[in-house]
Short mmCIF file of C-alpha atoms and ligand atoms in Angstrom, two decimals:
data_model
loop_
_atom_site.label_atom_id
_atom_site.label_comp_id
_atom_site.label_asym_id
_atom_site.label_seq_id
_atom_site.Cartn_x
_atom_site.Cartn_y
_atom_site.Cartn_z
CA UNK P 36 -3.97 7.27 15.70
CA UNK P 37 -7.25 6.55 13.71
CA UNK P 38 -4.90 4.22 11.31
CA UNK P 39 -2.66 2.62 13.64
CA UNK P 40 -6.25 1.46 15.77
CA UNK P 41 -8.80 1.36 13.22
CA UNK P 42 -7.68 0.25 9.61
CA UNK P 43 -9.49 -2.71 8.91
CA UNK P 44 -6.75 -5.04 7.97
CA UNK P 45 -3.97 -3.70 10.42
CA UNK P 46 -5.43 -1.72 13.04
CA UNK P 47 -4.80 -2.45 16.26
CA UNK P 48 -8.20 -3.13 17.63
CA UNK P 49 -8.83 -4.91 14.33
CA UNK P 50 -6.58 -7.65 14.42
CA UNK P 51 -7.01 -9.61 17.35
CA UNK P 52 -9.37 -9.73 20.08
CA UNK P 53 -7.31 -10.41 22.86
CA UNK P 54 -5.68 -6.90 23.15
CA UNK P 55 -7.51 -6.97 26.33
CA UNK P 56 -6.86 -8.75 29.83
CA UNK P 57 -4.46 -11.15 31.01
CA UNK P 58 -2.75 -12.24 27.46
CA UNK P 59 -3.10 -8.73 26.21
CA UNK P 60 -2.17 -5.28 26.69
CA UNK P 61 -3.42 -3.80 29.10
CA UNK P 62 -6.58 -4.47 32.16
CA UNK P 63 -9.55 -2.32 32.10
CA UNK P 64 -11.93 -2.75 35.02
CA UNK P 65 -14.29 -5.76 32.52
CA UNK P 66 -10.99 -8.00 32.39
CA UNK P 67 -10.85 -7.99 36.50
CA UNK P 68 -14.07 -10.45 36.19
CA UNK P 69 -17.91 -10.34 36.17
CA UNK P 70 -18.72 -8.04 38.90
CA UNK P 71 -18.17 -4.79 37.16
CA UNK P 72 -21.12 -6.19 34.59
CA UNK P 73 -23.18 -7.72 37.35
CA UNK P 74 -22.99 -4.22 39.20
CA UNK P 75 -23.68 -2.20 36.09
CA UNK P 76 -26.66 -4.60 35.36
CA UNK P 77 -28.31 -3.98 39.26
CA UNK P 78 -27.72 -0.32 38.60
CA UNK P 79 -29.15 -0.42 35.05
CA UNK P 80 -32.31 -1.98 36.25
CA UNK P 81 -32.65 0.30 38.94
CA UNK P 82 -32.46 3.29 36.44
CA UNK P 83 -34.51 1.45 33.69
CA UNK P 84 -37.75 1.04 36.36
CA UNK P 85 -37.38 4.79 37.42
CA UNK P 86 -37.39 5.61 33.67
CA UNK P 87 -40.05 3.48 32.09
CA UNK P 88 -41.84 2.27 35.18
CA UNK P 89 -43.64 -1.23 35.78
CA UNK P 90 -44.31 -3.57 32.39
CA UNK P 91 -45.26 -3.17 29.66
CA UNK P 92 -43.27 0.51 29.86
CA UNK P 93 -40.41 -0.86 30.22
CA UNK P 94 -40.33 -2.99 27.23
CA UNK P 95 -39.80 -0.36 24.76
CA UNK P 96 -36.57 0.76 26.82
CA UNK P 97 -33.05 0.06 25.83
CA UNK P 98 -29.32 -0.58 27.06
CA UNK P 99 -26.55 1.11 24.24
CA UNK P 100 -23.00 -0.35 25.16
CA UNK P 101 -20.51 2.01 23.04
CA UNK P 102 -16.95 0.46 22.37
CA UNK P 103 -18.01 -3.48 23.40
CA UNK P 104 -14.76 -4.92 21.96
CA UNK P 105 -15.26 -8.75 22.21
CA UNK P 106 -18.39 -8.40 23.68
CA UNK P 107 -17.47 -9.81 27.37
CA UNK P 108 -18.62 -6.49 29.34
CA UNK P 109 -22.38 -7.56 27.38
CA UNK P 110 -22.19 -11.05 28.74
CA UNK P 111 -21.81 -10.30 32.07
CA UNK P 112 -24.43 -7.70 32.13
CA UNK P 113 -27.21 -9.77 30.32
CA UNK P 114 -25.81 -12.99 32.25
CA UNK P 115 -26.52 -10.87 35.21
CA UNK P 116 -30.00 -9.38 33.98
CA UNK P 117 -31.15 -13.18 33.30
CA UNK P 118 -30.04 -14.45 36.39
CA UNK P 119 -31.95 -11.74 38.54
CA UNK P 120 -34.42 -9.70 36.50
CA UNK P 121 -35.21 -12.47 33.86
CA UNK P 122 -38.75 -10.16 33.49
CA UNK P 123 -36.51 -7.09 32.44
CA UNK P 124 -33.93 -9.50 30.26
CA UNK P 125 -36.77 -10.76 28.28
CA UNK P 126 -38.57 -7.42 27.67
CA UNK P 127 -35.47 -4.47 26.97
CA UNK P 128 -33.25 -4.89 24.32
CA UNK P 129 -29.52 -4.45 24.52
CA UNK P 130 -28.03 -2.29 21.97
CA UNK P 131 -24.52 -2.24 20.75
CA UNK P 132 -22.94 0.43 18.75
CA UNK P 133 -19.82 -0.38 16.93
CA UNK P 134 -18.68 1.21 13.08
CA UNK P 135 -16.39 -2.16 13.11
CA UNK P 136 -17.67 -5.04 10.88
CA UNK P 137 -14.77 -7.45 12.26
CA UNK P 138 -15.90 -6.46 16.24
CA UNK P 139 -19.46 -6.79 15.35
CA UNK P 140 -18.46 -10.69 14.26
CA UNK P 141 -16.62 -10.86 17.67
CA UNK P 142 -19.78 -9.91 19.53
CA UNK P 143 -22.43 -12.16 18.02
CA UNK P 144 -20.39 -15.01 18.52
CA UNK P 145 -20.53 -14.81 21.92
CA UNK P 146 -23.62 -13.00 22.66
CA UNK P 147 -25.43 -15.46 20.41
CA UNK P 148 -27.59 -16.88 23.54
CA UNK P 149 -28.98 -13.52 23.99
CA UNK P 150 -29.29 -12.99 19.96
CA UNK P 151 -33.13 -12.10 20.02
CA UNK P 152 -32.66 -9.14 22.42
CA UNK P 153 -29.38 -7.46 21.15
CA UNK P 154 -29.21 -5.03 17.77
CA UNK P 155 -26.24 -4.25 16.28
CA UNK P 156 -25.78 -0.44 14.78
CA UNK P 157 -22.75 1.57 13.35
CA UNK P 158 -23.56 4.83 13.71
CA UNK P 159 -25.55 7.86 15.87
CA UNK P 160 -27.52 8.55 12.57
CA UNK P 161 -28.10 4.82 12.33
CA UNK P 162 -29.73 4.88 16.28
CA UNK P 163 -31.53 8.31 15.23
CA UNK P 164 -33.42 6.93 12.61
CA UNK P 165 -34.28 3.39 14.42
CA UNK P 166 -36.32 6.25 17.12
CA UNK P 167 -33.28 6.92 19.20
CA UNK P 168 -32.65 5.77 23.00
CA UNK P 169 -34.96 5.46 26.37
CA UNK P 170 -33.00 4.23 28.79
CA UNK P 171 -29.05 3.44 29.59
CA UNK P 172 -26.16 4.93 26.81
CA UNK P 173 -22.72 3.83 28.07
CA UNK P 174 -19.26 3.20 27.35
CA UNK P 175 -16.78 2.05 29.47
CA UNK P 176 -12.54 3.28 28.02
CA UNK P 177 -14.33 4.26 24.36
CA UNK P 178 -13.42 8.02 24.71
CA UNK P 179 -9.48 7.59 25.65
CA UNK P 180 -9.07 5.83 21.95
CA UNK P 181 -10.29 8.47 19.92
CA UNK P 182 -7.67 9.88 17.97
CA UNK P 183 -6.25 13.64 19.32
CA UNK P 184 -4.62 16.64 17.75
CA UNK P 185 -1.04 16.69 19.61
CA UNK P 186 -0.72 21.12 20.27
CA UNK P 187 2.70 21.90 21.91
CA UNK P 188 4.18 25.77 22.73
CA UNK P 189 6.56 27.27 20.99
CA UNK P 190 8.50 29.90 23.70
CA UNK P 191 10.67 30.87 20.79
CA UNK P 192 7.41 32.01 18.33
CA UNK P 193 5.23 32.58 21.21
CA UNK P 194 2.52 30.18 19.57
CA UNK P 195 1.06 27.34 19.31
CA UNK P 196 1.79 24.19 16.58
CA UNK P 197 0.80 21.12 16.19
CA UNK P 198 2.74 17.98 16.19
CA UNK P 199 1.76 15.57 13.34
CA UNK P 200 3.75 12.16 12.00
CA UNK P 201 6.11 11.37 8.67
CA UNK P 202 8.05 8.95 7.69
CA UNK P 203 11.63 8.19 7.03
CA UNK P 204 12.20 5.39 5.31
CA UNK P 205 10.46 2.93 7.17
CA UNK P 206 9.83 4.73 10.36
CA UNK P 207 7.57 7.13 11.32
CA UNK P 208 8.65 10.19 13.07
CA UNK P 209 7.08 13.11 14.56
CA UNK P 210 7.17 16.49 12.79
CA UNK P 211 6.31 20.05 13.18
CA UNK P 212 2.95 20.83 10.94
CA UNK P 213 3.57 24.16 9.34
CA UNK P 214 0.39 25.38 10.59
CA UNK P 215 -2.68 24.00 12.86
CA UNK P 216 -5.04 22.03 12.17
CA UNK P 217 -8.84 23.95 11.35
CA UNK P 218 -9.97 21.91 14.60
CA UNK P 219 -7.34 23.33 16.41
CA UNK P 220 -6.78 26.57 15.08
CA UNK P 221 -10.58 27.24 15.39
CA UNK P 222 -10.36 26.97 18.98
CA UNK P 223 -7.60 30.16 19.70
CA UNK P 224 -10.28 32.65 17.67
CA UNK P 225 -12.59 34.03 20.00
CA UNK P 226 -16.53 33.02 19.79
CA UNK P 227 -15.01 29.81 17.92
CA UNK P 228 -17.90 27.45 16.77
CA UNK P 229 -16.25 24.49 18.29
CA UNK P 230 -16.07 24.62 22.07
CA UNK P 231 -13.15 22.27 22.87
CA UNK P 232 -12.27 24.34 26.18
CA UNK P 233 -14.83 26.63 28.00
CA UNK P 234 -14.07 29.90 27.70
CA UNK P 235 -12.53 30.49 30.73
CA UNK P 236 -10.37 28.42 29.96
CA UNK P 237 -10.02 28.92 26.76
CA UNK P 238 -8.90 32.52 27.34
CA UNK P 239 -6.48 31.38 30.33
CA UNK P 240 -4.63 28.78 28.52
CA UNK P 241 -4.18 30.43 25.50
CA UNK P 242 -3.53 34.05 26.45
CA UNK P 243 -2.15 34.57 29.85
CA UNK P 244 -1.12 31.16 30.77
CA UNK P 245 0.83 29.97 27.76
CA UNK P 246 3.92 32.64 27.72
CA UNK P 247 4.61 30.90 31.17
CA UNK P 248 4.94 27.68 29.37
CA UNK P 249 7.67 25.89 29.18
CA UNK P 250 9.56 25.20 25.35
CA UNK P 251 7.61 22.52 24.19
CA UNK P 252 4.92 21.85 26.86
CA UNK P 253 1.85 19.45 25.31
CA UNK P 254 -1.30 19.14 25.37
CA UNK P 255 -4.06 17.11 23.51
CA UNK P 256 -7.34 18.64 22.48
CA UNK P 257 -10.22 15.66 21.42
CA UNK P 258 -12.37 17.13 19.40
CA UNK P 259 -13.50 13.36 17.86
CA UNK P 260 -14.72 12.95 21.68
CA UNK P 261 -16.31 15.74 21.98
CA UNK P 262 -18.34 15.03 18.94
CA UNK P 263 -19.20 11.55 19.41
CA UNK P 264 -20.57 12.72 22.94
CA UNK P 265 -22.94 15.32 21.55
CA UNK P 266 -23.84 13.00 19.50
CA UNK P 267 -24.52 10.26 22.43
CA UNK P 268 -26.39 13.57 24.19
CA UNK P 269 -28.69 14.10 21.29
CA UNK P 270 -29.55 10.34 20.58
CA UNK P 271 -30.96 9.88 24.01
CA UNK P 272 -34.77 10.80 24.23
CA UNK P 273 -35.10 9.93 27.95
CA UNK P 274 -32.41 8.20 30.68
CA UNK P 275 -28.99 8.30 31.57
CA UNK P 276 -25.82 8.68 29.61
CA UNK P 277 -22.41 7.72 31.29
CA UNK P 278 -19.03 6.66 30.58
CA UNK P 279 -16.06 4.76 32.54
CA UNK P 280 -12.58 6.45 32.01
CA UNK P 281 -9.21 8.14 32.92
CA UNK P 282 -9.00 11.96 32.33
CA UNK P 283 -8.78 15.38 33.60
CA UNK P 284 -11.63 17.55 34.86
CA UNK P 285 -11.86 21.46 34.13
CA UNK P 286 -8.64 23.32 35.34
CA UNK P 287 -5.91 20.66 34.85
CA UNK P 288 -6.09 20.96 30.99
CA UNK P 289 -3.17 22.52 31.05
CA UNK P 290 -0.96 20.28 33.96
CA UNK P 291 2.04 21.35 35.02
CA UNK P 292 3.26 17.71 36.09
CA UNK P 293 2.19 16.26 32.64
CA UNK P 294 4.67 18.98 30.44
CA UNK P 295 4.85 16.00 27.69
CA UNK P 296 0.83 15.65 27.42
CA UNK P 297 -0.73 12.16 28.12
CA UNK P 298 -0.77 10.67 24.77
CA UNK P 299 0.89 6.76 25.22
CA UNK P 300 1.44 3.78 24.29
CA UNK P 301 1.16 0.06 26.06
CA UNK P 302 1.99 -3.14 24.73
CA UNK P 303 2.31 -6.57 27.28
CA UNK P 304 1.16 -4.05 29.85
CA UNK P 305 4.12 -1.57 30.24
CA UNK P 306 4.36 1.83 28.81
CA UNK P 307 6.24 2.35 25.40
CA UNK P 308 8.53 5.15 24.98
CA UNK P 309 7.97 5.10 21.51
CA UNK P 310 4.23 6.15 20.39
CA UNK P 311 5.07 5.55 16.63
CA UNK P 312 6.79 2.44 16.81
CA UNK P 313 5.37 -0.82 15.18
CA UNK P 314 1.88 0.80 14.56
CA UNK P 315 -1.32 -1.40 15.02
CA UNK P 316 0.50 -3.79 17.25
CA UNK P 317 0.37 -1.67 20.17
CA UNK P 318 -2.49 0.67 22.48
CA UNK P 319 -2.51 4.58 21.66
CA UNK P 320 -4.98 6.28 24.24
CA UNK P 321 -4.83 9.84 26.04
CA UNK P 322 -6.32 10.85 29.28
CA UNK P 323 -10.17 12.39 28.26
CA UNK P 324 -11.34 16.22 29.01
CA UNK P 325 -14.02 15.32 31.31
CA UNK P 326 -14.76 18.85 31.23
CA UNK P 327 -15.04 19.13 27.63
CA UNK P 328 -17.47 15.92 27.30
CA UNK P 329 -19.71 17.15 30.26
CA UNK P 330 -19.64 20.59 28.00
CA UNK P 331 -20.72 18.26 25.05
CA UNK P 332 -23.53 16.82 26.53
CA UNK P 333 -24.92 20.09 28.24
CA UNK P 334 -25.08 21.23 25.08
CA UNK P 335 -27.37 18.74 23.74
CA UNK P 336 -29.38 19.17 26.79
CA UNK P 337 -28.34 16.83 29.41
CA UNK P 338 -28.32 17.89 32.78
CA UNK P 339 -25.10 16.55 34.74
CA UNK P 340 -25.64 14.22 37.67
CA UNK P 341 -22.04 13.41 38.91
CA UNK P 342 -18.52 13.33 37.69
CA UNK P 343 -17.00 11.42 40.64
CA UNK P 344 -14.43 8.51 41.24
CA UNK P 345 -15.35 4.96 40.31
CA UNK P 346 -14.49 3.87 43.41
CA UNK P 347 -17.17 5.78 44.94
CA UNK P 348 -19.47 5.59 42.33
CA UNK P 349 -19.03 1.59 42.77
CA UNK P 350 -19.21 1.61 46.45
CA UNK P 351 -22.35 2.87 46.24
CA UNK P 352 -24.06 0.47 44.15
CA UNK P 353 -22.31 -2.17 46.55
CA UNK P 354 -23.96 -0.90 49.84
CA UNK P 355 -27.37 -0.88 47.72
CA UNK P 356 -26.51 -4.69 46.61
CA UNK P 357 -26.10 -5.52 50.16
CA UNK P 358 -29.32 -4.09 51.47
CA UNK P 359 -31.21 -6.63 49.02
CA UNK P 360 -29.13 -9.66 48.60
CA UNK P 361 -31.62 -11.82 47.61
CA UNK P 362 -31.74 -9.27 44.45
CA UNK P 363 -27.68 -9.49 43.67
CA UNK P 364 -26.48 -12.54 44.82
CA UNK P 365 -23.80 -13.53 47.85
CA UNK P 366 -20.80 -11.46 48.22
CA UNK P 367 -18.58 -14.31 48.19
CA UNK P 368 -14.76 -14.12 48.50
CA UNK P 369 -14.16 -13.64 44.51
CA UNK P 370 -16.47 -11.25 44.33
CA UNK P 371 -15.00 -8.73 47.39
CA UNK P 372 -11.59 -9.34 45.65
CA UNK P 373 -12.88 -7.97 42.56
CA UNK P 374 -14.38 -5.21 44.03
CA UNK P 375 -10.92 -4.96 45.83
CA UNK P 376 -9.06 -4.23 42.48
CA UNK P 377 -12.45 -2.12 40.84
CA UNK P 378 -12.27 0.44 44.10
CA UNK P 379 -9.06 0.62 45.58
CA UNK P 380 -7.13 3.69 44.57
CA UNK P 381 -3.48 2.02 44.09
CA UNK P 382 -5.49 0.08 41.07
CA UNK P 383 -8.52 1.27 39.18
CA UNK P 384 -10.23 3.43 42.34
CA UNK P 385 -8.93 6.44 41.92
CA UNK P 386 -7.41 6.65 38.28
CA UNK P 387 -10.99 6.18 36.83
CA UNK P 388 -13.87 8.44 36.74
CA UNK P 389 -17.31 8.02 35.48
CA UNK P 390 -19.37 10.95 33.91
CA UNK P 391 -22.85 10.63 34.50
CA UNK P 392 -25.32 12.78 32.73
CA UNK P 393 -29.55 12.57 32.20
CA UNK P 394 -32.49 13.56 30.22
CA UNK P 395 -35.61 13.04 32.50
C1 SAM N 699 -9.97 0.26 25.34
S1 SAM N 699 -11.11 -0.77 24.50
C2 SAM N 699 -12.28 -1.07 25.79
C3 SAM N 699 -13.07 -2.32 25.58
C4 SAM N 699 -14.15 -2.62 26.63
N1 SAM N 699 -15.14 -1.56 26.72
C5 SAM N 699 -13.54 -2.84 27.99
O1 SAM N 699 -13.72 -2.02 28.86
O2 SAM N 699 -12.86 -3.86 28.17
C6 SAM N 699 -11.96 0.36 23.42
C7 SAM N 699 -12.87 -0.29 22.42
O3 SAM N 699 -13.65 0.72 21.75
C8 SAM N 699 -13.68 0.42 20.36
N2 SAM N 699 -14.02 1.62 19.58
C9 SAM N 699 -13.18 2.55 19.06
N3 SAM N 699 -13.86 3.52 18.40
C10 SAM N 699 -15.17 3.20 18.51
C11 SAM N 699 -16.38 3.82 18.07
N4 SAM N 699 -16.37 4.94 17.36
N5 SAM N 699 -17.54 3.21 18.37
C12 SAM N 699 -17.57 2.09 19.08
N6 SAM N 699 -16.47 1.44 19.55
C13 SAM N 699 -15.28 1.99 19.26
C14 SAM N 699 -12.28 -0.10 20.15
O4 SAM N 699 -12.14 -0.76 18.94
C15 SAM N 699 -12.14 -1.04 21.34
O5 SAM N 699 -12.76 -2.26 21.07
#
């Protein structure tokens, strides 16, 4: 999964920037139009007065967008933030954190009439060492592309093994790894450093619940996302830390209706059977462990504030935009039929959820 996306020549979100929207893949809820960045830039500023309070405070406050692609999400919300709160556009800074030289390119092109307020980084360390965050960390589908370990159940052996990929000749198959992975196998001893599943959980699903498993019933365990979050956790000083995404909460880990896992592939926005075929020309992604993340960030001291639908999530900033429309601009037909497609629950309503966690 990490070479199929990410090598720098091949990978599939190396190659061509399109991958998203219309021409592309697959929609996320940035290729329905601008209001998902104009309604993320009212709620930023809302949050970024509560945290740093009237100017000057607020100038030494920052946004960090986390998996920006092509930059569009940033456009709307800085078009957005200079259209309405020109005091806070010209005083914050806009962050963007991507390891991905090519992306970076993709970014500064067209963020280049905002280039005095946005900084590029690659890494956590990199955003430690510039003083860390006050303010807004976010990401918005980063966590479902971060590669997984593929664990299935074995009725015969009454265990546990991981699924990893060969080739043969010029395919590549799946095959059974002759033992787990240290991530993986780390997380069946008990008091195991990493804490992938909570110990409920963890106990439940691998003790009592797995003998009632069916032969060959996956599941995908994220440790890279779990990581990467604690990381997010620790880098923020003061504010909010959230992300946009399709997963699981606590207790469905282990879903009876999803015996094959989630892991999948899209290409010209269907589903493809085959994960493995034609590598780096097609989406790999894998419904995140809310649970697990919220865990994450705990951890690093975050209090949780919500884990809740986007669609509600959204509808509240919408009622707030309404109260002050002077402050958000007319609801005008385009925008209610964005707003259609970002809340209802036959499109990207219900399937999404955002995480929401703080450090006051
Ligand atoms: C599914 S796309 C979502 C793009 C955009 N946020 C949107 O909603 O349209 C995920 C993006 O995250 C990027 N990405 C993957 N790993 C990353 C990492 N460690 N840090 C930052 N971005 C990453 C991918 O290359 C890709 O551009």
């Amino acid at each position: 999964m990490e070479v199929a996306l990410y090598q720098p020549e091949h990978g599939y979100y190396e190659r061509d920037r399109s991958v998203v929207g219309q021409r592309g893949d697959f929609y996320t809820s940035v290729s329905v139009g601008p209001l998902f960045g104009q309604m993320l830039g009212f709620q930023f500023a809302g949050w970024i007065e509560e945290i740093g309070g009237r100017q000057p405070a607020t100038c030494n406050l920052q946004i960090v967008e986390a998996g920006a692609h092509d930059g569009q999400l940033a456009e709307d919300i800085l078009n957005w933030l200079q259209r309405h709160r020109p005091d806070l556009a010209a005083c914050i800074e806009y962050w963007i954190l991507d390891p991905s030289v090519r992306r970076q390119e993709w970014q500064r092109e067209r963020l280049s009439m905002f280039a005095p307020r946005v900084r590029w980084f690659a890494s956590w360390a990199e955003i430690q060492q510039a003083g860390g965050v006050r303010g807004v960390i976010f990401a918005n589908e980063l966590l479902d592309v971060f590669p997984v370990h593929r664990v299935a159940w074995s009725a015969a052996d009454q265990r546990w093994f991981e699924w990893g990929v060969r080739t043969v000749g010029e395919r590549f198959i799946w095959t059974r790894l002759p033992a787990l992975h240290l991530n993986v196998a780390a997380l069946m001893q008990p008091g195991a450093a990493l804490s992938n599943l909570d110990e409920g959980l963890r106990a439940s699903a691998w003790a009592s619940l797995a003998p009632l498993l069916p032969d060959g019933f996956i599941l995908e365990i994220a440790p890279f996302a779990e990581l990467w979050w604690e990381l997010a956790a620790q880098s923020l000083r003061q504010g909010k830390l959230l992300t946009f995404d399709y997963g699981h909460a606590t207790g469905d880990v282990i879903n009876p209706s999803k015996p094959h896992g989630t892991l999948r592939a899209y290409r010209d926005h269907h589903q493809v059977d085959d994960i493995l075929a034609a590598p780096g020309t097609q989406d790999i992604t894998a419904h995140v462990n809310f649970a697990v993340v919220q865990h994450a960030g705990e951890r690093a001291g975050l209090a949780t504030v919500e884990l809740t639908e986007q669609a509600r999530f959204l509808t509240r900033i919408a009622q707030r935009t309404m109260q002050q429309p002077a402050a958000f601009g007319e609801w005008h037909g385009e925008r209610v039929r964005q707003f259609q497609t970002l809340s209802h629950p036959d499109h990207l309503g219900r399937s999404f959820s955002v995480l929401v966690q703080e450090r006051v």
